Coordinates of C-alpha atoms in Angstrom, one line a residue:
M79 CA 84.3 90.1 61.4
S80 CA 84.3 90.0 65.3
K81 CA 83.8 86.7 67.2
P82 CA 80.6 86.4 69.2
K83 CA 81.1 87.2 72.7
I84 CA 79.6 84.6 75.7
L85 CA 80.0 85.9 79.3
Y86 CA 79.5 83.6 82.2
I87 CA 78.0 84.5 85.0
A88 CA 79.0 81.5 87.2
Q89 CA 78.6 80.7 90.9
E90 CA 81.8 78.3 91.1
V91 CA 84.8 77.8 88.9
S92 CA 87.9 75.8 89.3
P93 CA 90.7 75.8 90.1
Y94 CA 89.5 78.6 92.4
L95 CA 87.5 76.8 94.7
P96 CA 87.2 73.0 95.7
K97 CA 86.4 70.8 93.1
T98 CA 82.7 70.0 92.3
E99 CA 80.4 69.2 89.2
M100 CA 79.6 72.6 88.6
S101 CA 83.3 74.4 89.3
I102 CA 84.6 71.6 87.1
L103 CA 82.3 72.0 84.0
T104 CA 82.5 76.0 84.2
K105 CA 86.0 75.7 84.1
D106 CA 86.3 73.3 81.4
L107 CA 83.1 74.5 79.2
S108 CA 84.3 78.0 79.3
Q109 CA 88.1 77.4 78.4
S110 CA 86.6 74.6 75.3
I111 CA 84.1 76.7 74.2
I112 CA 86.8 79.1 72.7
S113 CA 87.3 76.5 70.1
H114 CA 84.0 77.1 68.4
G115 CA 84.7 80.8 67.6
Y116 CA 83.6 82.7 70.6
E117 CA 85.3 85.6 72.5
V118 CA 85.0 84.3 76.4
R119 CA 85.1 86.2 79.8
T120 CA 83.9 84.6 83.2
F121 CA 82.5 86.4 86.4
M122 CA 82.2 84.7 89.7
P123 CA 82.3 86.1 93.8
K124 CA 85.4 86.6 95.1
Y125 CA 84.7 84.0 98.1
G126 CA 87.1 84.6 100.6
I127 CA 88.6 81.3 100.9
I128 CA 89.9 82.1 97.5
N129 CA 93.7 82.4 98.2
E130 CA 94.9 85.3 96.2
R131 CA 98.0 85.0 95.8
R132 CA 97.7 81.4 95.0
N133 CA 95.9 82.0 91.9
Q134 CA 97.2 85.6 91.6
L135 CA 95.0 87.4 91.5
H136 CA 94.8 91.4 91.0
E137 CA 92.8 94.3 91.5
V138 CA 91.3 96.0 88.3
I139 CA 91.9 99.5 89.6
R140 CA 90.5 101.4 86.3
L141 CA 87.2 98.9 87.3
S142 CA 87.2 99.2 90.9
G143 CA 85.8 101.9 93.0
M144 CA 82.0 102.1 92.4
N145 CA 79.5 101.9 95.2
I146 CA 76.4 99.7 94.8
I147 CA 73.4 100.4 96.8
I148 CA 71.6 97.2 98.6
D149 CA 68.8 97.6 101.1
D150 CA 69.1 101.3 100.6
T151 CA 73.0 101.2 101.8
D152 CA 76.4 102.1 99.6
H153 CA 78.8 98.9 99.1
P154 CA 82.2 99.3 97.5
L155 CA 82.7 97.1 94.2
I156 CA 86.0 95.7 94.0
I157 CA 87.4 93.8 90.8
K158 CA 90.0 91.7 90.8
V159 CA 91.2 89.3 88.0
A160 CA 93.1 86.1 87.1
T161 CA 94.4 83.9 84.0
L162 CA 92.8 80.7 83.4
L163 CA 95.8 78.7 81.8
P164 CA 95.7 77.5 79.5
S165 CA 93.4 79.1 77.7
R166 CA 94.5 82.4 79.2
L167 CA 90.8 83.0 79.9
Q168 CA 90.1 85.9 81.9
V169 CA 88.0 85.2 85.1
Y170 CA 87.0 88.6 86.8
F171 CA 86.3 88.3 90.3
I172 CA 83.2 89.8 92.3
D173 CA 84.5 91.6 95.5
N174 CA 83.4 92.9 98.7
D175 CA 83.9 92.3 102.2
D176 CA 80.3 92.9 103.8
Y177 CA 78.9 89.9 101.3
F178 CA 81.8 87.1 100.2
M179 CA 84.4 87.3 102.8
H180 CA 83.3 85.2 105.8
H181 CA 82.9 82.0 103.5
T182 CA 84.4 79.4 105.6
A183 CA 87.2 76.1 103.7
K184 CA 83.9 74.0 105.2
D185 CA 81.6 75.1 102.9
L186 CA 80.5 78.2 101.2
E187 CA 78.2 80.9 103.3
I188 CA 75.9 81.0 100.8
R189 CA 74.5 77.4 101.5
E190 CA 75.1 78.2 105.4
T191 CA 73.4 81.0 105.5
P192 CA 70.6 81.1 102.5
E193 CA 68.5 84.0 104.1
D194 CA 71.2 86.7 103.2
N195 CA 71.7 85.5 99.4
D196 CA 69.4 88.2 98.1
E197 CA 71.5 90.7 98.9
R198 CA 74.9 88.6 97.7
M199 CA 73.2 87.9 94.8
A200 CA 71.7 91.5 93.7
F201 CA 75.1 92.7 94.5
F202 CA 76.9 90.1 92.7
V203 CA 75.1 90.7 89.5
R204 CA 75.2 94.5 89.7
G205 CA 78.8 94.3 90.1
V206 CA 79.2 92.4 86.4
A207 CA 76.7 94.2 84.8
E208 CA 78.4 97.4 85.7
T209 CA 81.8 96.0 85.3
V210 CA 80.7 94.3 81.8
K211 CA 79.3 98.3 80.9
K212 CA 83.0 99.8 81.5
L213 CA 84.7 97.1 79.4
R214 CA 82.3 97.9 76.3
W215 CA 82.2 94.3 75.9
D216 CA 78.7 93.5 74.6
P217 CA 78.0 89.2 74.8
A218 CA 75.9 87.7 72.7
I219 CA 75.4 84.9 74.9
I220 CA 75.0 85.8 78.9
H221 CA 74.9 81.8 80.4
C222 CA 74.2 82.2 84.4
V223 CA 75.3 79.1 85.8
G224 CA 74.0 77.9 89.4
W225 CA 71.5 79.4 91.7
A226 CA 73.5 81.6 93.5
T227 CA 73.5 83.3 89.5
A228 CA 69.5 83.4 89.7
L229 CA 68.9 87.3 90.0
S230 CA 71.5 87.7 87.0
P231 CA 68.0 86.8 84.2
L232 CA 65.9 89.1 86.3
Y233 CA 68.1 91.9 86.4
I234 CA 69.2 91.9 82.6
K235 CA 66.1 91.6 81.3
S236 CA 64.3 94.5 83.2
L237 CA 66.6 96.5 84.6
Y238 CA 69.2 96.4 81.9
Q239 CA 67.0 95.5 78.9
D240 CA 67.4 98.8 77.1
D241 CA 71.8 99.2 77.7
P242 CA 73.4 98.3 74.8
S243 CA 75.4 96.1 76.1
F244 CA 72.7 93.7 77.1
R245 CA 69.7 94.7 74.9
S246 CA 70.3 92.1 72.0
A247 CA 71.6 89.2 74.6
K248 CA 70.3 85.8 75.0
V249 CA 70.1 85.0 78.4
V250 CA 70.7 81.3 79.4
Y251 CA 70.1 79.6 82.9
S252 CA 71.2 76.3 84.2
L253 CA 69.8 74.3 86.3
F254 CA 72.1 72.2 88.7
N255 CA 71.9 69.8 91.5
D256 CA 73.1 71.7 94.2
K257 CA 69.4 72.5 96.6
F258 CA 69.9 74.7 99.5
D259 CA 67.7 74.5 102.7
G260 CA 66.0 77.4 103.9
K261 CA 64.8 81.0 102.5
L262 CA 65.6 84.3 101.4
D263 CA 65.0 86.8 103.4
P264 CA 61.0 88.1 103.8
R265 CA 61.7 91.6 102.6
F266 CA 63.4 90.1 99.0
A267 CA 60.2 91.6 97.0
E268 CA 61.1 94.6 99.4
K269 CA 64.4 95.2 98.3
L270 CA 64.0 94.5 94.7
K271 CA 61.1 97.1 94.5
M272 CA 63.8 99.5 96.1
A273 CA 66.1 98.7 93.5
G274 CA 63.9 100.0 90.7
F275 CA 61.8 96.9 89.7
D276 CA 58.2 97.6 88.9
D277 CA 55.5 96.0 90.2
S278 CA 54.7 93.2 87.0
V279 CA 57.6 91.9 87.7
L280 CA 57.2 91.8 91.7
S281 CA 53.8 90.3 90.9
K282 CA 55.6 87.5 90.2
I283 CA 57.3 87.1 93.6
Q284 CA 54.7 88.8 95.8
D285 CA 53.8 87.1 99.1
K286 CA 55.6 84.0 98.4
E287 CA 58.5 82.3 100.6
I288 CA 61.5 82.2 98.2
D289 CA 63.3 78.9 98.7
Y290 CA 65.2 77.4 96.4
I291 CA 62.6 76.1 94.2
E292 CA 60.9 79.8 93.6
L293 CA 64.3 81.0 93.1
N294 CA 65.1 78.9 90.4
K295 CA 61.7 78.9 88.8
L296 CA 62.4 83.4 88.5
A297 CA 65.7 83.2 86.8
I298 CA 63.7 80.6 84.4
D299 CA 60.8 82.8 83.9
F300 CA 63.4 86.1 82.9
S301 CA 65.7 83.6 80.7
D302 CA 65.7 82.9 77.1
A303 CA 67.1 79.2 77.4
V304 CA 67.4 76.7 79.9
V305 CA 70.2 74.0 80.6
E306 CA 69.3 70.8 82.4
A307 CA 73.5 71.2 83.5
S308 CA 73.7 67.9 85.7
E309 CA 71.7 65.0 87.1
N310 CA 68.9 64.3 89.7
I311 CA 67.3 67.7 89.1
D312 CA 64.0 68.3 91.2
E313 CA 61.6 66.8 89.0
E314 CA 59.3 70.1 89.1
L315 CA 62.0 72.5 87.9
I316 CA 62.4 69.9 84.9
K317 CA 58.7 70.7 84.3
Y318 CA 58.4 74.1 85.0
A319 CA 61.4 74.4 82.2
A320 CA 59.6 72.3 79.7
E321 CA 56.6 73.9 80.4
S322 CA 57.7 77.2 79.8
G323 CA 57.9 77.1 76.1
K324 CA 61.6 78.3 76.1
P325 CA 64.8 76.5 74.5
F326 CA 65.7 73.6 77.2
M327 CA 68.3 71.5 76.5
R328 CA 68.4 68.1 78.1
Y329 CA 71.2 66.9 80.1
P330 CA 73.8 66.1 77.8
G331 CA 76.0 64.2 79.5
S332 CA 79.0 64.7 81.9
E333 CA 81.4 64.1 78.9
N334 CA 82.5 65.6 75.7
Y335 CA 79.7 68.2 76.1
T336 CA 81.1 71.1 74.3
E337 CA 79.9 70.3 70.9
K338 CA 76.3 69.9 72.8
Y339 CA 76.1 73.2 73.9
A340 CA 77.9 75.2 70.8
E341 CA 75.1 74.0 69.1
F342 CA 72.5 74.8 71.6
Y343 CA 74.5 78.7 72.0
A344 CA 74.5 79.2 68.1
S345 CA 70.6 77.7 68.0
L346 CA 69.7 80.7 70.1
Q347 CA 71.6 83.5 67.9
Y348 CA 69.6 82.6 64.5

């Protein structure tokens, strides 16, 4: 019998980026959960500050070469991969110069220029979804880690809901204390309509200014379950998640949390 599969769609993963609560948790959880009988793969953006030579990234030619249309413009998708030791976990990188090359060592541009993040996030999640389809690797759990993955539940549960690779997957969204200032592009809803989303989806965001709070609410709306992944989360989001009626795992602490995540994943599968 094959092992159930967990797909981590992550904003940050250590050691490819500087250590943060999010990057460390994603690295440790994705490696340690393997011991609970799961097959795991992780995806993250290939930010410009990531040193490809030091981290031994290489392009996966058979997965690269597709163009993804964002706001009626073609953008080439490049897939790179590295192996995370000691578990030998495969970490895939979604690469595109237009969206990820200009991130500086000082900070990730996703925090510095949030008005551009709608297209970055859309390209990232489309790149992940199309790559998973090519891999013929069908996850049972899709865990979205960080607000840069917030469009993943929306895409997976709408545009990809009938695709065999995602039809049976349970989508988990993690809330972190990682707030950005500013708002997404005012044309956010218009761009989603161009991507193929119907009015029943767009009604949730129509005529709204999409800031950090509204973006996370949108992710919760389309997820199957929610995790309070760090302390000091905005109380409005905690209340929204709790009142959604969806399975909601409260903060499990900063140590020895793998068992709690494993139990939570198992509860979603049965």
